[in-house]
Coordinates of N, CA and C in Angstrom, one line a residue:
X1 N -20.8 120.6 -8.4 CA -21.7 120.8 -9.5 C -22.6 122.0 -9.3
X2 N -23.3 122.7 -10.1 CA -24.1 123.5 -10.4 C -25.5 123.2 -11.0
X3 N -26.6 123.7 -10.6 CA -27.7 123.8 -11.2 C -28.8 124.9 -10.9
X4 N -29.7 124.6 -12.0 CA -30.3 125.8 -11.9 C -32.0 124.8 -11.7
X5 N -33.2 126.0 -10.8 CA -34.4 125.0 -11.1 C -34.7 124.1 -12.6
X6 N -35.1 123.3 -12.0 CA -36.0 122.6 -13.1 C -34.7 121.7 -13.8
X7 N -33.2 121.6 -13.7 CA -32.6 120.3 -13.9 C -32.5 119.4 -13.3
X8 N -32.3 118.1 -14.1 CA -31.9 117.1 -13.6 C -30.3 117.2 -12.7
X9 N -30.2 116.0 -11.5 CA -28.8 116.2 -10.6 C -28.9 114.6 -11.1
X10 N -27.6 114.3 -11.1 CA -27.1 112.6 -11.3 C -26.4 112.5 -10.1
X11 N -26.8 111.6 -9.3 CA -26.0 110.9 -8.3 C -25.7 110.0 -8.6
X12 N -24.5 109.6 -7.6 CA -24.1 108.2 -7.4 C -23.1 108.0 -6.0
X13 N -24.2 107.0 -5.5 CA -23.2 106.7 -4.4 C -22.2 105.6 -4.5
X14 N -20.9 105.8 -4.3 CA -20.0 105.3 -4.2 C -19.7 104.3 -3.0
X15 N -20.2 102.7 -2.8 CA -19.9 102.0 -1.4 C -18.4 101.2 -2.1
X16 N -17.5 101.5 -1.2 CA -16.0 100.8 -1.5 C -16.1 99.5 0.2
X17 N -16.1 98.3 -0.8 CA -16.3 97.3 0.2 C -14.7 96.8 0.3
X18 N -14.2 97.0 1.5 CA -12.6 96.4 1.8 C -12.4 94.8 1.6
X19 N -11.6 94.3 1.6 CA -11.4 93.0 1.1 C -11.2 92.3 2.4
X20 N -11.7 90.9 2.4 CA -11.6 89.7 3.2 C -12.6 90.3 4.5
X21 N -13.7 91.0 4.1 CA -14.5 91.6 5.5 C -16.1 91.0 4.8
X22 N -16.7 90.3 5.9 CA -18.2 90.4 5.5 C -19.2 91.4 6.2
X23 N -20.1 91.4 5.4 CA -21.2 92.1 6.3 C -22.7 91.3 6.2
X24 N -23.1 91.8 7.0 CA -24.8 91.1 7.2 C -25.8 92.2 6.6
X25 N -26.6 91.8 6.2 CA -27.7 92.8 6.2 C -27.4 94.2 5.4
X26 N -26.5 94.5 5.1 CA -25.9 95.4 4.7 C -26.9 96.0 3.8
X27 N -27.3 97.6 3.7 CA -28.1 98.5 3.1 C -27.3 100.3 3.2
X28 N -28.0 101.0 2.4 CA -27.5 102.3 2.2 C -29.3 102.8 1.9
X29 N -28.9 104.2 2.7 CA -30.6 105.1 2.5 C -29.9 106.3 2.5
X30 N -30.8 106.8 1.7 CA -30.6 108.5 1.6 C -32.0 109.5 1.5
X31 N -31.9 110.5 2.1 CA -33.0 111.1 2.5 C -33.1 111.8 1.6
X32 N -34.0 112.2 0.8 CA -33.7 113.6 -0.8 C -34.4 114.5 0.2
X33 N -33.2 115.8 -0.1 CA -33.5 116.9 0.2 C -35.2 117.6 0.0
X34 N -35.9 118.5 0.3 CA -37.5 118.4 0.5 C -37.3 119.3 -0.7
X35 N -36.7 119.7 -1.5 CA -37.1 120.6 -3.0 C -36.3 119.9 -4.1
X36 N -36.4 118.3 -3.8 CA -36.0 117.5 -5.1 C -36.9 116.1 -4.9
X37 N -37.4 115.8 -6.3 CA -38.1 114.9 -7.1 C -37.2 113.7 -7.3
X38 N -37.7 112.7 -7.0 CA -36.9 111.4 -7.6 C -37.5 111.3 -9.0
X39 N -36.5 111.1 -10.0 CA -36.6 110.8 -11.2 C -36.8 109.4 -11.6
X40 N -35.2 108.8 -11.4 CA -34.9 107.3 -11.5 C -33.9 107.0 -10.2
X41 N -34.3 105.8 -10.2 CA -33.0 105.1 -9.7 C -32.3 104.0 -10.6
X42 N -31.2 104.0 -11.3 CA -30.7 103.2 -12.0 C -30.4 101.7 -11.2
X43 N -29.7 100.8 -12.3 CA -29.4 99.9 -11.5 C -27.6 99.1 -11.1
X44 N -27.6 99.5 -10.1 CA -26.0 99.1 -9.2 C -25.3 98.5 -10.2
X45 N -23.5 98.9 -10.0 CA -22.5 98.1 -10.8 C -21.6 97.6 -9.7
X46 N -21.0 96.8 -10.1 CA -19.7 96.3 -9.2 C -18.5 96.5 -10.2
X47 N -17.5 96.5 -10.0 CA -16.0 97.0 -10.3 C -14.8 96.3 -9.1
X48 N -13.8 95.7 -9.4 CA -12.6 95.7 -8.6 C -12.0 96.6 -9.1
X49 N -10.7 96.6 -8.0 CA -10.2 97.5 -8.3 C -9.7 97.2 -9.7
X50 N -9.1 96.7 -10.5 CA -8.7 96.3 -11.9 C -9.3 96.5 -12.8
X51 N -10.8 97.1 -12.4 CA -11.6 97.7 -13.3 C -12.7 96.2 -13.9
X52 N -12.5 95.1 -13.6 CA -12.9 93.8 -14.1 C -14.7 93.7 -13.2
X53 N -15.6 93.1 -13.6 CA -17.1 93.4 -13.1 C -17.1 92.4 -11.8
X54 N -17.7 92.5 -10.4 CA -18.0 92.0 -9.9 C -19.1 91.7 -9.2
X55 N -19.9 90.7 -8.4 CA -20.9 90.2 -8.2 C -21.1 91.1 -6.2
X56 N -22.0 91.8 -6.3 CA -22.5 92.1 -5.1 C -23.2 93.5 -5.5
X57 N -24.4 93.8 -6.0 CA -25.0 94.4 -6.6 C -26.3 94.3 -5.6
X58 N -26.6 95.4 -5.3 CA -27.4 96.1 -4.5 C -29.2 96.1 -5.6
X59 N -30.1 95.6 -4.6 CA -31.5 96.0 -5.1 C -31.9 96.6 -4.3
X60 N -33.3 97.8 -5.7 CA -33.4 98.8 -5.4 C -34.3 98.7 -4.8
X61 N -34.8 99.3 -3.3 CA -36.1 99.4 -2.5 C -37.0 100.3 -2.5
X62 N -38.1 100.4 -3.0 CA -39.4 101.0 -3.0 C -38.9 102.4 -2.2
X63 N -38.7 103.5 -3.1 CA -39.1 104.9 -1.8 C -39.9 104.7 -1.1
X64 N -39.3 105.4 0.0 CA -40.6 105.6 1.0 C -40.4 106.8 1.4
X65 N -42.2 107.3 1.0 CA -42.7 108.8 1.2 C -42.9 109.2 2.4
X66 N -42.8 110.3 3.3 CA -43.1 110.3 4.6 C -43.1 111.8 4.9
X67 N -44.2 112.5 5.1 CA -44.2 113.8 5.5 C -43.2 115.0 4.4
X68 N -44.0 114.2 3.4 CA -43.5 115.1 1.7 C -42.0 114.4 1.9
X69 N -41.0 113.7 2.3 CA -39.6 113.6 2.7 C -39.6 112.0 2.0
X70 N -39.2 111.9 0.7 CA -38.4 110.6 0.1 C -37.3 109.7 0.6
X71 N -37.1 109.0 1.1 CA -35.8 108.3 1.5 C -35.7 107.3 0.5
X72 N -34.8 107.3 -0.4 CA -34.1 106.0 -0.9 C -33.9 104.7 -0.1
X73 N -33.5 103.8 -0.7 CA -32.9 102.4 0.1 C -32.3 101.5 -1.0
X74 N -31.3 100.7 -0.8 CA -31.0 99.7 -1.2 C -30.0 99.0 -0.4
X75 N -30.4 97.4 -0.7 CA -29.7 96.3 0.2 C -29.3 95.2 -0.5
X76 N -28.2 94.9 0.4 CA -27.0 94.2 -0.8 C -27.3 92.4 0.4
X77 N -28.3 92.1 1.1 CA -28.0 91.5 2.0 C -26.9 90.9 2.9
X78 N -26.6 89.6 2.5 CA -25.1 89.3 3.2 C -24.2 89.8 1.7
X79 N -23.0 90.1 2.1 CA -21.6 89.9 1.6 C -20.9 88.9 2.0
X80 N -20.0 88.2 1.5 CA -18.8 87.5 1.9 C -17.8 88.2 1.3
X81 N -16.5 88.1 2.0 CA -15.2 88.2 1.9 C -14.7 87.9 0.8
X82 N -14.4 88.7 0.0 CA -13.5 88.6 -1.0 C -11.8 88.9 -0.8
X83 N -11.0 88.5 -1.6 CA -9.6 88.7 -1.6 C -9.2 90.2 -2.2
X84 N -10.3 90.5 -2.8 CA -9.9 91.9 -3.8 C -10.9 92.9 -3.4
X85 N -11.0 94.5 -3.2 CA -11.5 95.7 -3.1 C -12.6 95.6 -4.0
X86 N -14.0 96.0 -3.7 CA -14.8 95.7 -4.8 C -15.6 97.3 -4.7
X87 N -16.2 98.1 -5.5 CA -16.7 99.4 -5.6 C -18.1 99.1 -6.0
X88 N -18.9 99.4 -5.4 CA -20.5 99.3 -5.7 C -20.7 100.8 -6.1
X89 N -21.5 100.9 -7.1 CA -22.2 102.0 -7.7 C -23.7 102.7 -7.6
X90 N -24.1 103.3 -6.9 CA -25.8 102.9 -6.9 C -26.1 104.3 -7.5
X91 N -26.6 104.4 -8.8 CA -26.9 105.8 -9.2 C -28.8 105.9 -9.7
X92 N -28.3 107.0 -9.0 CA -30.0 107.9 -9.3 C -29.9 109.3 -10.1
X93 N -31.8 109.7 -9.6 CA -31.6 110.9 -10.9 C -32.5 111.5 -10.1
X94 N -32.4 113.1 -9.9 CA -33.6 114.0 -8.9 C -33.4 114.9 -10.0
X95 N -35.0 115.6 -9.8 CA -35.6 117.1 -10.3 C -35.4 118.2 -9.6
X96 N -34.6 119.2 -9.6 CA -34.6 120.2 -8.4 C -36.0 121.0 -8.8
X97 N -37.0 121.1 -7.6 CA -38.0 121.8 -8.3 C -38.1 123.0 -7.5
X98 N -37.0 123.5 -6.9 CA -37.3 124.8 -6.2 C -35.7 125.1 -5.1
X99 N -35.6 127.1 -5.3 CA -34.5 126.9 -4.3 C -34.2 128.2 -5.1
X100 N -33.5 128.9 -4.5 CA -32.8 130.3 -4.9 C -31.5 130.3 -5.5
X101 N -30.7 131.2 -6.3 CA -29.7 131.5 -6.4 C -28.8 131.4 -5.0
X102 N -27.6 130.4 -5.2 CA -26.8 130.7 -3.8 C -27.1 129.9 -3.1
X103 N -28.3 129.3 -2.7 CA -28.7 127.9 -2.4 C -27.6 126.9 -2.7
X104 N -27.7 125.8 -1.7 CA -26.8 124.7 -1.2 C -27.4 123.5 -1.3
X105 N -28.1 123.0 -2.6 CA -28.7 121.1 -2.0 C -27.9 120.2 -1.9
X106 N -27.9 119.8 0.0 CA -27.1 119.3 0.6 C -27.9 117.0 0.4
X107 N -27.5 116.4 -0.1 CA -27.9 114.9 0.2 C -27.0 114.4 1.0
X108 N -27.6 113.4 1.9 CA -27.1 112.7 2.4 C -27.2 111.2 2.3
X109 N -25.8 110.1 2.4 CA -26.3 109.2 2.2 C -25.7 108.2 3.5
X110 N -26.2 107.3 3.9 CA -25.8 106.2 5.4 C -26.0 104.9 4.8
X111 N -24.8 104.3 5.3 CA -25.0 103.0 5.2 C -25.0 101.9 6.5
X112 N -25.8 101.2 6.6 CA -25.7 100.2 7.6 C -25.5 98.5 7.1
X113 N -25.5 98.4 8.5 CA -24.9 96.6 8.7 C -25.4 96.0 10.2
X114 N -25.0 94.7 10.1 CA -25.5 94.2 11.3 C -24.4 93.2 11.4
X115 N -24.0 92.7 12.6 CA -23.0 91.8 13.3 C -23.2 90.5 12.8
X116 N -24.8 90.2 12.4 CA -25.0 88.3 12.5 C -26.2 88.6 11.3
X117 N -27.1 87.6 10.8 CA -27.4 88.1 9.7 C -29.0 87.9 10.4
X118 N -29.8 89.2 10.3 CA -31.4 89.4 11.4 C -32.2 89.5 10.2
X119 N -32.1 89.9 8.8 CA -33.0 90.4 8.2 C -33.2 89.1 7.1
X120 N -34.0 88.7 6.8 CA -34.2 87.4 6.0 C -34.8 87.8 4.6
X121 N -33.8 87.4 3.5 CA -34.7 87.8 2.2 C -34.4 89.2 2.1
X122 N -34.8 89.7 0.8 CA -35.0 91.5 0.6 C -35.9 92.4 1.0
X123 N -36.0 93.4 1.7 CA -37.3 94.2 2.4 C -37.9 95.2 1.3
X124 N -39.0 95.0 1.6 CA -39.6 96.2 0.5 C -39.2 97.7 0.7
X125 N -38.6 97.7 2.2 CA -37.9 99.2 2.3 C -37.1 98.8 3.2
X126 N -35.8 100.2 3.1 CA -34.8 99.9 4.9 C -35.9 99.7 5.6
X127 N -35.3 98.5 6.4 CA -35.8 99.2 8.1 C -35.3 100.4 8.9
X128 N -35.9 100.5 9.6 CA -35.3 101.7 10.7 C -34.1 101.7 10.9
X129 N -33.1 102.8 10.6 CA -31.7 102.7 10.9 C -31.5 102.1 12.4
X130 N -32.3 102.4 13.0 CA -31.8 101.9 15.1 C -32.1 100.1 15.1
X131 N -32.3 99.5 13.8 CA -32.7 97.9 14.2 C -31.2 97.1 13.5
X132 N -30.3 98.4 13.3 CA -29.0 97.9 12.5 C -28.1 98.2 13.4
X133 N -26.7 96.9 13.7 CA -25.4 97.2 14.5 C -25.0 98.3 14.5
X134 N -24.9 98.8 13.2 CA -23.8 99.4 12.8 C -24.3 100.6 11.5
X135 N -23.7 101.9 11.7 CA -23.7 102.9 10.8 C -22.4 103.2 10.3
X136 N -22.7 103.6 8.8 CA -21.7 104.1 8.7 C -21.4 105.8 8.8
X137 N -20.2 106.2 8.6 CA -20.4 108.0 8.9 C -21.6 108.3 7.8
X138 N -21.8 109.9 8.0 CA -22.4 110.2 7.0 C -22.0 110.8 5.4
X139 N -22.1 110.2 4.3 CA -21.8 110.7 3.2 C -22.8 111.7 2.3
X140 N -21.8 113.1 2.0 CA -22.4 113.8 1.7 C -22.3 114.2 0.1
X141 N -23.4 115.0 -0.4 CA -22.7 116.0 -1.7 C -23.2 117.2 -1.7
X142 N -23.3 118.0 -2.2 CA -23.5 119.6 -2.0 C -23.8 120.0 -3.6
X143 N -24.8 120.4 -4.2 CA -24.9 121.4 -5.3 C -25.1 122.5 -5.5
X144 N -24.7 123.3 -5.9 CA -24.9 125.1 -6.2 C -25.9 125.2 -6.8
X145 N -27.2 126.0 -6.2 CA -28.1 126.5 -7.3 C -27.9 128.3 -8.0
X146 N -27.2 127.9 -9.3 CA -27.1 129.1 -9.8 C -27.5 129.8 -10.4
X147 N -28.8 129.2 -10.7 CA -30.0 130.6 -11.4 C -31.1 129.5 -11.8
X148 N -32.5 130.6 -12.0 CA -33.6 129.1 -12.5 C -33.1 129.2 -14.0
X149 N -34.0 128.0 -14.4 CA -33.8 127.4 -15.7 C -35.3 128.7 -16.9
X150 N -34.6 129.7 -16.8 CA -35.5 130.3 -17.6 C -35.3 130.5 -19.2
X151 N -36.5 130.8 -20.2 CA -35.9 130.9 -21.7 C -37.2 132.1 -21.7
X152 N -36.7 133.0 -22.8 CA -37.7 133.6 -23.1 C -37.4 134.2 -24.3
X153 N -38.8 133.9 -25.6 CA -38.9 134.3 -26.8 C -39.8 135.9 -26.5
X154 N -39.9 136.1 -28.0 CA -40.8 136.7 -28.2 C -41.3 136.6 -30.0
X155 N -42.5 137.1 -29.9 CA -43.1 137.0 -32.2 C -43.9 138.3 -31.8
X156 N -43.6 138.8 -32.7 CA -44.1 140.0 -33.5 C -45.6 139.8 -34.1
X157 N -46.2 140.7 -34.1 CA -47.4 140.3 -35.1 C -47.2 141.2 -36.7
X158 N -45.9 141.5 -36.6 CA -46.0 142.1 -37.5 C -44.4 141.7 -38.2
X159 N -43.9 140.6 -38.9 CA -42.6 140.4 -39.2 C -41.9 141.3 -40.2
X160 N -40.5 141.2 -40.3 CA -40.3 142.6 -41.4 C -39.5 143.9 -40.8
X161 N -39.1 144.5 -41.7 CA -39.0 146.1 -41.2 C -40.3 146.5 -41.2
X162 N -40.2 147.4 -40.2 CA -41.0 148.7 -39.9 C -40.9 149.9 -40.7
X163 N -41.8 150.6 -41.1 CA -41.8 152.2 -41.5 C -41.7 152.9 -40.5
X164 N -40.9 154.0 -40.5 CA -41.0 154.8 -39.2 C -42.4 155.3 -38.9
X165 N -42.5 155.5 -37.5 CA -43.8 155.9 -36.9 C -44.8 154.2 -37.1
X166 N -44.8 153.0 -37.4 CA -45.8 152.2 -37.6 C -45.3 151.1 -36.2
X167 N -46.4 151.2 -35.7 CA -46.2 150.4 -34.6 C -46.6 148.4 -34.7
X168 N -45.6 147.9 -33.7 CA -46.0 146.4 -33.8 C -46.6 145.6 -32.5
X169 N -47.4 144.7 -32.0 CA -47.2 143.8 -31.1 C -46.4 142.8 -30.8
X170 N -46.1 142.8 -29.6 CA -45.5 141.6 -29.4 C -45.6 140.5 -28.2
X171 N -45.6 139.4 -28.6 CA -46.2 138.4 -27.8 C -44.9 137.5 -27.1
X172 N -44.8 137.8 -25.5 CA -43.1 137.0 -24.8 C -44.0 136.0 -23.9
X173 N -43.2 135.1 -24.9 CA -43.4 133.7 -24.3 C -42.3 133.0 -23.6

């Protein structure tokens, strides 16, 4: 994808949960790049693979701000084992508010888990990725920034043809 300052980016992270596998504690955080704005965070879908709706839908955790640097969260707590592939959806919405032509905004997103179930109830934010078993790789996306989002008018104070030699102002907004 491409953008230019001042649009909106749509994310969505894609967690594909394998079948007959549980997890504990289970959460995904993402760090937003330092020249994007959280807009929204929508809220999670589930899908098997048959396209039919399923139940394991992720709530959304309070950003947390930390040295100008937003990290997302959401946690699905326990899972159980299902017989069928199930696709979680978790989509958000950022402001690019800064970055040059040729620029790269790189997000990243991690998911964790735990072996036995430690976290009780839903947290107002991840905890610390090091109090989890288990990481997952890191999932990425990349967008092109390819020009800012500029417009530019201009008005005459004088509308009409001109007579030769009669001069006009103009006002670029």
């Amino acid at each position: 994808p491409q953008v230019s300052v001042g649009d909106i980016i749509d994310y969505e992270v894609e967690v594909v949960l394998p079948p007959n596998r549980v997890w504990y504690d289970l959460g995904y955080s993402d760090t937003l790049p330092s020249n994007v704005a959280l807009v929204a965070m929508g809220a999670s879908s589930c899908k098997y693979d048959d396209g039919t709706n399923c139940l394991a839908n992720a709530n959304n955790l309070s950003p947390v701000i930390s040295g100008g640097i937003t990290t997302l969260g959401w946690f699905f707590d326990d899972l159980g084992g299902e017989g069928k592939t199930r696709t979680v959806t978790l989509p958000f919405q950022v402001r690019l508010l800064s970055g040059n032509v040729g620029d790269v905004v790189v997000n990243n997103v991690l998911g964790y888990s735990n072996e036995t179930n430690k976290l009780i109830g839903t947290p107002i934010a991840l905890p610390n990725a090091n109090s989890f078993d288990y990481a997952s790789p890191i999932g990425s996306a990349s967008t092109l920034i390819v020009g800012p989002n500029l417009t530019i008018d201009k008005i005459t104070s004088t509308p009409g043809p001109l007579a030769p030699g009669a001069t006009a102002s103009y006002q670029v907004t």
